[in-house]
Coordinates of C-alpha atoms in Angstrom, one line a residue:
M1 CA 102.5 -52.3 -27.8
D2 CA 101.2 -50.5 -24.8
L3 CA 101.5 -51.8 -21.2
M4 CA 98.3 -51.0 -19.4
T5 CA 99.1 -50.6 -15.7
R6 CA 96.9 -51.3 -12.7
A7 CA 96.7 -47.5 -12.3
E8 CA 95.4 -47.1 -15.8
F9 CA 92.7 -49.7 -15.2
E10 CA 91.7 -47.9 -12.1
E11 CA 91.1 -44.7 -14.1
L12 CA 88.5 -46.7 -16.0
V13 CA 86.5 -48.3 -13.2
G14 CA 84.2 -45.5 -12.0
D15 CA 80.6 -45.0 -13.2
G16 CA 79.3 -41.6 -14.3
D17 CA 76.3 -39.7 -15.5
G18 CA 77.7 -39.1 -19.0
T19 CA 78.0 -41.5 -21.9
R20 CA 81.1 -43.8 -21.7
L21 CA 82.1 -45.5 -24.9
S22 CA 84.4 -48.6 -25.1
L23 CA 85.7 -49.5 -28.6
F24 CA 87.6 -52.7 -29.5
V25 CA 88.8 -54.0 -32.9
P26 CA 91.4 -56.6 -34.0
T27 CA 94.4 -55.2 -35.8
H28 CA 97.6 -56.4 -37.6
R29 CA 101.1 -55.9 -36.2
V30 CA 103.1 -53.7 -38.6
G31 CA 100.8 -54.8 -41.3
T32 CA 101.1 -54.4 -45.1
T33 CA 99.4 -51.4 -46.6
K34 CA 96.5 -53.6 -47.5
E35 CA 96.2 -54.9 -43.9
S36 CA 96.5 -51.4 -42.5
D37 CA 93.7 -50.3 -44.8
E38 CA 91.6 -53.2 -43.8
D39 CA 92.1 -52.3 -40.1
R40 CA 91.1 -48.6 -40.7
L41 CA 88.0 -49.7 -42.7
R42 CA 87.0 -52.0 -39.8
W43 CA 87.4 -49.1 -37.4
K44 CA 85.5 -46.8 -39.7
N45 CA 82.6 -49.2 -39.9
L46 CA 82.5 -49.6 -36.1
L47 CA 82.4 -45.8 -35.6
G48 CA 79.6 -45.6 -38.2
A49 CA 77.6 -48.2 -36.3
V50 CA 78.1 -46.3 -33.0
E51 CA 77.0 -43.1 -34.6
D52 CA 73.8 -44.6 -36.0
T53 CA 73.0 -46.3 -32.6
L54 CA 73.5 -43.2 -30.5
L55 CA 71.5 -41.0 -32.9
K56 CA 68.6 -43.6 -32.8
E57 CA 68.8 -43.5 -29.0
G58 CA 68.1 -39.8 -29.0
H59 CA 71.6 -38.3 -28.6
E60 CA 72.2 -34.9 -30.2
R61 CA 74.3 -34.9 -33.3
R62 CA 76.7 -32.3 -31.8
D63 CA 77.3 -34.5 -28.7
V64 CA 77.9 -37.6 -30.8
D65 CA 80.4 -35.7 -33.0
E66 CA 82.2 -34.4 -29.9
L67 CA 82.3 -37.9 -28.3
L68 CA 83.7 -39.6 -31.4
A69 CA 86.1 -36.9 -32.5
P70 CA 89.3 -38.6 -31.0
A71 CA 88.3 -41.9 -32.6
W72 CA 87.9 -40.2 -36.0
E73 CA 91.2 -38.4 -35.5
L74 CA 92.8 -41.8 -35.0
H75 CA 91.1 -43.1 -38.1
H76 CA 92.7 -40.4 -40.2
D77 CA 96.2 -41.0 -38.8
G78 CA 97.7 -43.3 -41.4
M79 CA 101.0 -43.7 -39.6
A80 CA 99.3 -45.0 -36.5
W81 CA 97.7 -47.9 -38.4
S82 CA 101.1 -49.0 -39.6
H83 CA 102.2 -49.6 -36.0
M84 CA 99.5 -51.6 -34.3
A85 CA 99.5 -54.7 -32.1
D86 CA 97.0 -57.6 -32.2
G87 CA 94.1 -55.4 -31.0
L88 CA 93.1 -51.8 -30.4
A89 CA 91.1 -50.6 -27.4
M90 CA 89.8 -47.1 -27.0
Y91 CA 87.8 -45.5 -24.2
L92 CA 86.0 -42.2 -24.6
T93 CA 83.8 -39.8 -22.7
Q94 CA 83.1 -36.1 -23.4
G95 CA 86.4 -34.3 -23.3
W96 CA 88.6 -37.4 -22.5
S97 CA 89.9 -40.4 -24.4
A98 CA 92.6 -43.1 -24.1
S99 CA 93.7 -45.7 -26.6
Y100 CA 95.8 -48.9 -26.2
R101 CA 97.5 -51.2 -28.7
V102 CA 97.3 -54.6 -26.9
P103 CA 98.7 -58.1 -27.5
L104 CA 95.2 -59.6 -27.4
E105 CA 92.7 -60.9 -30.0
L106 CA 89.8 -58.5 -29.5
P107 CA 86.2 -58.6 -30.9
E108 CA 84.7 -55.8 -33.1
L109 CA 82.7 -54.3 -30.3
A110 CA 81.4 -50.9 -29.1
A111 CA 79.9 -50.8 -25.7
V112 CA 77.8 -47.7 -24.5
S113 CA 77.1 -47.4 -20.8
S114 CA 77.6 -45.4 -17.7
G115 CA 80.8 -47.4 -17.1
Y116 CA 83.6 -48.6 -19.3
T117 CA 83.7 -52.2 -20.5
L118 CA 86.9 -53.9 -19.4
G119 CA 86.2 -57.6 -20.1
P120 CA 88.1 -57.8 -23.4
V121 CA 91.3 -56.4 -21.9
L122 CA 91.2 -57.9 -18.4
P123 CA 93.7 -60.7 -19.4
L124 CA 96.3 -57.9 -19.3
L125 CA 95.8 -57.7 -15.5
S126 CA 96.5 -61.4 -15.0
D127 CA 99.8 -63.2 -15.0
Q128 CA 98.9 -64.7 -18.4
N129 CA 100.9 -61.8 -19.8
Y130 CA 104.6 -61.3 -19.3
V131 CA 107.7 -59.5 -20.5
V132 CA 110.8 -61.2 -21.9
L133 CA 114.2 -59.4 -21.6
T134 CA 116.9 -60.9 -23.8
L135 CA 120.4 -60.4 -22.4
S136 CA 122.9 -60.2 -25.2
Q137 CA 125.9 -58.0 -26.0
K138 CA 124.7 -57.8 -29.7
H139 CA 120.9 -57.5 -29.5
V140 CA 118.9 -56.7 -26.4
R141 CA 115.2 -57.1 -26.9
V142 CA 112.2 -56.4 -24.6
L143 CA 109.1 -58.4 -25.7
R144 CA 105.5 -58.5 -24.4
G145 CA 103.8 -61.8 -24.7
S146 CA 101.0 -64.1 -23.8
R147 CA 100.2 -67.8 -24.5
D148 CA 99.7 -67.3 -28.3
R149 CA 101.3 -64.0 -29.1
I150 CA 104.5 -62.0 -28.6
G151 CA 105.8 -58.7 -29.9
E152 CA 108.8 -56.5 -29.4
L153 CA 108.4 -53.2 -27.4
D154 CA 110.1 -50.1 -28.7
L155 CA 111.9 -48.7 -25.6
P156 CA 114.4 -45.9 -26.6
S157 CA 115.7 -45.8 -23.0
V158 CA 117.0 -49.4 -23.3
P159 CA 120.4 -49.8 -25.1
E160 CA 120.1 -52.4 -27.8
A161 CA 123.8 -53.5 -28.0
F162 CA 127.1 -53.3 -26.2
E163 CA 128.4 -50.5 -28.4
D164 CA 125.5 -48.3 -27.4
V165 CA 127.2 -48.0 -24.0
F166 CA 130.9 -48.7 -24.8
V167 CA 132.4 -46.7 -27.7
A168 CA 135.1 -48.3 -29.8
D169 CA 138.6 -46.9 -29.2
G170 CA 140.4 -46.4 -32.5
P171 CA 141.0 -44.0 -35.4
Q172 CA 137.4 -43.9 -36.4
S173 CA 136.3 -42.7 -33.1
D174 CA 138.6 -39.7 -33.1
S175 CA 138.8 -40.1 -29.3
V176 CA 135.4 -38.3 -29.0
P177 CA 133.1 -39.9 -26.5
R178 CA 129.6 -40.7 -27.7
P179 CA 126.7 -40.4 -25.2
N180 CA 125.7 -43.7 -23.8
A181 CA 122.2 -45.0 -23.5
S182 CA 121.4 -42.9 -20.5
G183 CA 122.4 -39.7 -22.4
R184 CA 125.6 -39.0 -20.5
S185 CA 128.7 -38.0 -22.3
G186 CA 132.1 -36.6 -21.6
A187 CA 134.2 -37.8 -18.6
G188 CA 132.6 -40.9 -17.3
G189 CA 129.8 -40.7 -19.9
A190 CA 131.3 -43.3 -22.3
V191 CA 133.6 -46.2 -21.8
Y192 CA 136.2 -47.0 -24.6
Y193 CA 137.1 -50.5 -25.7
G194 CA 139.5 -51.9 -28.2
A195 CA 138.2 -53.0 -31.6
S196 CA 138.7 -56.7 -30.9
S197 CA 137.5 -56.7 -27.3
L198 CA 133.7 -56.9 -27.8
D199 CA 133.6 -60.7 -27.5
N200 CA 136.1 -60.6 -24.6
A201 CA 134.7 -57.7 -22.6
H202 CA 135.7 -57.5 -19.0
K203 CA 133.1 -58.5 -16.5
E204 CA 132.9 -55.0 -15.1
E205 CA 132.1 -53.7 -18.5
V206 CA 129.4 -56.3 -19.0
V207 CA 128.0 -55.4 -15.6
E208 CA 127.9 -51.7 -16.5
F209 CA 126.2 -52.5 -19.8
F210 CA 123.5 -54.6 -18.1
R211 CA 123.1 -51.9 -15.5
E212 CA 122.2 -49.5 -18.3
V213 CA 119.7 -52.0 -19.6
A214 CA 118.2 -52.4 -16.2
R215 CA 117.8 -48.7 -15.8
G216 CA 115.9 -48.4 -19.0
V217 CA 113.7 -51.5 -18.3
D218 CA 113.0 -50.4 -14.8
E219 CA 112.0 -46.9 -16.0
H220 CA 109.5 -48.3 -18.4
L221 CA 108.1 -50.9 -16.0
A222 CA 107.9 -48.7 -12.9
G223 CA 104.5 -49.1 -11.2
R224 CA 103.7 -52.3 -13.1
S225 CA 103.5 -55.9 -11.7
I226 CA 103.8 -57.8 -15.0
P227 CA 106.1 -60.9 -14.6
M228 CA 109.5 -60.5 -16.4
I229 CA 111.4 -63.5 -17.7
L230 CA 115.1 -63.3 -18.4
A231 CA 116.6 -65.0 -21.5
G232 CA 120.4 -65.3 -21.8
L233 CA 123.4 -67.4 -20.9
P234 CA 123.5 -68.4 -17.3
E235 CA 126.3 -66.0 -16.4
W236 CA 124.4 -63.1 -17.9
V237 CA 121.2 -64.0 -16.1
S238 CA 123.1 -64.2 -12.8
I239 CA 124.7 -60.8 -13.3
Y240 CA 121.4 -59.2 -14.2
R241 CA 119.6 -60.7 -11.2
D242 CA 122.3 -59.2 -8.9
I243 CA 121.8 -55.6 -10.3
A244 CA 118.1 -55.6 -11.2
S245 CA 115.7 -53.7 -8.9
Y246 CA 112.4 -54.7 -10.7
P247 CA 110.5 -56.8 -8.1
H248 CA 108.6 -59.1 -10.4
L249 CA 111.4 -61.2 -12.0
V250 CA 110.3 -64.8 -12.5
D251 CA 112.6 -67.3 -10.7
G252 CA 113.1 -69.4 -13.7
A253 CA 114.9 -68.2 -16.9
I254 CA 115.5 -69.1 -20.5
E255 CA 119.2 -70.0 -20.1
R256 CA 120.5 -70.1 -23.6
N257 CA 121.9 -67.6 -26.2
P258 CA 118.8 -65.5 -27.2
D259 CA 120.5 -64.3 -30.4
D260 CA 119.7 -67.7 -31.9
M261 CA 116.0 -67.5 -30.9
S262 CA 113.2 -66.0 -32.8
A263 CA 110.4 -64.1 -31.1
D264 CA 108.2 -67.2 -31.4
D265 CA 111.0 -69.4 -29.9
L266 CA 111.1 -67.0 -26.9
R267 CA 107.3 -67.2 -26.6
I268 CA 107.2 -71.0 -26.5
A269 CA 110.1 -71.1 -23.9
A270 CA 108.5 -68.3 -21.8
W271 CA 105.1 -69.8 -21.8
D272 CA 106.5 -73.1 -20.4
L273 CA 107.7 -71.1 -17.4
V274 CA 104.5 -69.0 -17.1
S275 CA 102.0 -71.8 -17.5
S276 CA 103.7 -73.9 -14.8
R277 CA 103.5 -70.9 -12.5
L278 CA 99.9 -70.2 -13.4
Q279 CA 98.8 -73.7 -12.9
K280 CA 100.1 -73.8 -9.4
E281 CA 98.7 -70.4 -8.5
N282 CA 95.3 -71.0 -10.1
Q283 CA 95.0 -74.4 -8.3
R284 CA 95.8 -72.6 -5.0
L285 CA 93.1 -70.0 -5.7
L286 CA 90.5 -72.7 -6.6
D287 CA 91.3 -74.7 -3.5
R288 CA 90.8 -71.5 -1.4
L289 CA 87.5 -70.8 -3.2
N290 CA 86.3 -74.3 -2.5
E291 CA 87.4 -74.1 1.1
Q292 CA 85.5 -70.8 1.6
R293 CA 82.4 -72.2 -0.1
G294 CA 82.6 -75.2 2.2
H295 CA 82.4 -72.8 5.2
G296 CA 79.4 -71.0 3.7
S297 CA 81.4 -68.1 2.2
G298 CA 83.0 -67.5 -1.1
A299 CA 80.9 -66.2 -4.1
L300 CA 80.0 -68.3 -7.1
G301 CA 78.0 -66.9 -10.0
V302 CA 77.3 -63.4 -11.2
D303 CA 74.7 -62.3 -8.6
Q304 CA 76.7 -63.3 -5.6
T305 CA 80.0 -62.0 -7.0
L306 CA 78.6 -58.6 -8.0
T307 CA 77.0 -58.1 -4.6
A308 CA 80.2 -59.0 -2.8
A309 CA 82.3 -56.8 -5.2
N310 CA 80.0 -53.8 -4.6
E311 CA 80.4 -54.3 -0.8
G312 CA 84.2 -54.3 -1.1
R313 CA 84.5 -57.9 0.1
V314 CA 86.3 -59.4 -2.9
D315 CA 89.9 -60.3 -2.4
T316 CA 90.4 -62.0 -5.8
L317 CA 87.9 -62.1 -8.6
L318 CA 88.1 -65.3 -10.8
M319 CA 86.8 -65.1 -14.3
T320 CA 86.7 -67.7 -17.1
T321 CA 88.7 -67.0 -20.2
G322 CA 85.9 -67.5 -22.7
G323 CA 82.2 -66.8 -23.1
C324 CA 81.9 -63.0 -23.2
Y325 CA 82.9 -60.6 -26.0
V326 CA 83.8 -63.3 -28.5
G327 CA 84.2 -61.7 -32.0
N328 CA 81.9 -62.9 -34.8
G329 CA 83.4 -61.0 -37.7
A330 CA 80.9 -58.2 -37.6
P331 CA 80.7 -55.0 -35.5
Q332 CA 78.5 -55.2 -32.4
V333 CA 77.1 -52.2 -30.5
V334 CA 76.1 -53.1 -27.0
L335 CA 73.8 -50.6 -25.2
P336 CA 73.5 -50.2 -21.4
L337 CA 72.3 -53.2 -19.4
R338 CA 68.7 -54.0 -20.4
S339 CA 68.0 -57.0 -18.2
P340 CA 69.5 -59.1 -15.4
E341 CA 70.2 -61.8 -17.9
D342 CA 73.0 -59.8 -19.4
Y343 CA 75.6 -61.7 -17.4
C344 CA 78.6 -60.3 -19.4
G345 CA 77.7 -56.8 -18.4
L346 CA 77.1 -57.8 -14.8
A347 CA 80.4 -59.7 -14.7
D348 CA 82.1 -56.5 -16.1
A349 CA 80.5 -54.5 -13.4
A350 CA 81.8 -56.9 -10.8
A351 CA 85.3 -56.5 -12.3
R352 CA 85.1 -52.7 -12.1
A353 CA 83.9 -52.8 -8.4
T354 CA 86.7 -55.3 -7.5
L355 CA 89.4 -53.0 -9.0
R356 CA 87.7 -49.9 -7.4
N357 CA 88.0 -51.6 -3.9
G358 CA 91.6 -52.8 -4.3
G359 CA 90.9 -56.5 -5.3
A360 CA 92.8 -58.6 -7.7
I361 CA 91.6 -60.3 -10.9
R362 CA 92.7 -63.7 -12.2
M363 CA 91.6 -65.5 -15.4
V364 CA 91.0 -69.2 -15.1
E365 CA 90.0 -71.9 -17.6
E366 CA 87.0 -73.2 -15.6
L367 CA 85.0 -72.6 -12.4
P368 CA 82.8 -74.9 -10.4
K369 CA 79.3 -75.6 -11.9
G370 CA 80.4 -73.8 -15.1
A371 CA 80.0 -70.4 -13.5
P372 CA 81.5 -67.5 -15.6
V373 CA 82.7 -65.7 -12.5
A374 CA 83.5 -66.3 -8.8
A375 CA 85.3 -64.6 -5.9
I376 CA 87.5 -65.3 -3.0
L377 CA 86.2 -63.0 -0.2
R378 CA 88.0 -61.0 2.4
Y379 CA 85.3 -61.7 4.9

C-alpha cells in the first residue's frame, strides 16, 4: 500500500484552467487471477464512461486520449493488478498523473473538474489510519491499518529478521560477512553470532538489530505524521522507544509476542488504542467548536465553512465520515459543480482550501444539526 503524505495531498489542492480528473475504484489485495481480472474490468468500464462523458461535453478526441493515456497504461499492466490494496485512486491532468493504492473502501467514481476530488481519500489524513510495527527477532512487520482493514507494507529497507543483521558464525558462513540491512559489509558491516545464540542474543545485539529496523522505518515515514503503534514484548518496546526518532509514536503499545498474532489480531488490538485516542481528541475538537459557536464564531455547514476556508481562517476542518461518495456498484462520472446544492463538491472545495492554507482535517462521526462539515476557526 502507498502512504499518501501531507505533501502529496498539497500537490493536489490547487485549481487550474485545464481538466483535472480524479478516478477511484475498489480493488482486491493480492487477489486471485479472477479477482484481478474483475478489478481491471471495473477500471476499464470506468475509463470508458469517462471517455464517453468527455467527448459528449465537447472535448477533442486527441485531448481525451492524452489525458487518459496513463490510466490505460495502468490497465494494461497485469502485474500491477496482482498487488493492489483495498482501493485505487488516480489523479490526472495533461502531462501529469499520480496513482495510490490505499487501505480504504472507495466508490467507482470519476470526477471531472478544475480541481481534484479528495473526499474519498481524506480519511488518510486523519488519525483513523495508523502504522503497526511488530518487534520480533524472527519476523518484523510494518502494517498500515484503519478501523476495518490492515495490510502489510513492503519495505525493503527494514530487516525482517535477526539474521538479516547478524550473520551466523559457523562452517556454513565460511567466515565471509554478509551485508546487513543497511547494505554495509566488511569490517563492522556484519555481526557474527553462534548457531545457538539467536534466542539468547545479548542486549547490545538486540539494540543494534532494532536500530537497523528503526533506520528503515524512519526512512520510509520521513515527513509523515501517521501514528505508529509498537507491538512486542515489553522489554523490546522499551528498547525501541529509547532508540527511535520517529516523532509520532503512540504512547500505548501492544505488549505481547507479535509472532503469535495475525494481521487481524494486530488490527483489533491497534484499533483499541487508536479509537480511545480519537474519542478524546474528537470530543476536545467538538467542545472547541461549540465554544466558538457560542461566541458567534466557528463555522457550521458547507456555505460558512467554504467561505472561511477560502479566507484562510480554518484551523481544523471537521467532516463526517459518511454521506458523500458512497459507492453504489456502478461507475459514476461527476462533472464540474452545476449548482450550489452540490454540497459534496463544495465540501471538497473547502477541504482543498483548508489544506492550501495550512489547516488540518479531521473525520468525525457526527456534527451538530447533522451538518456534513464544520470548522474550528483561527479568528
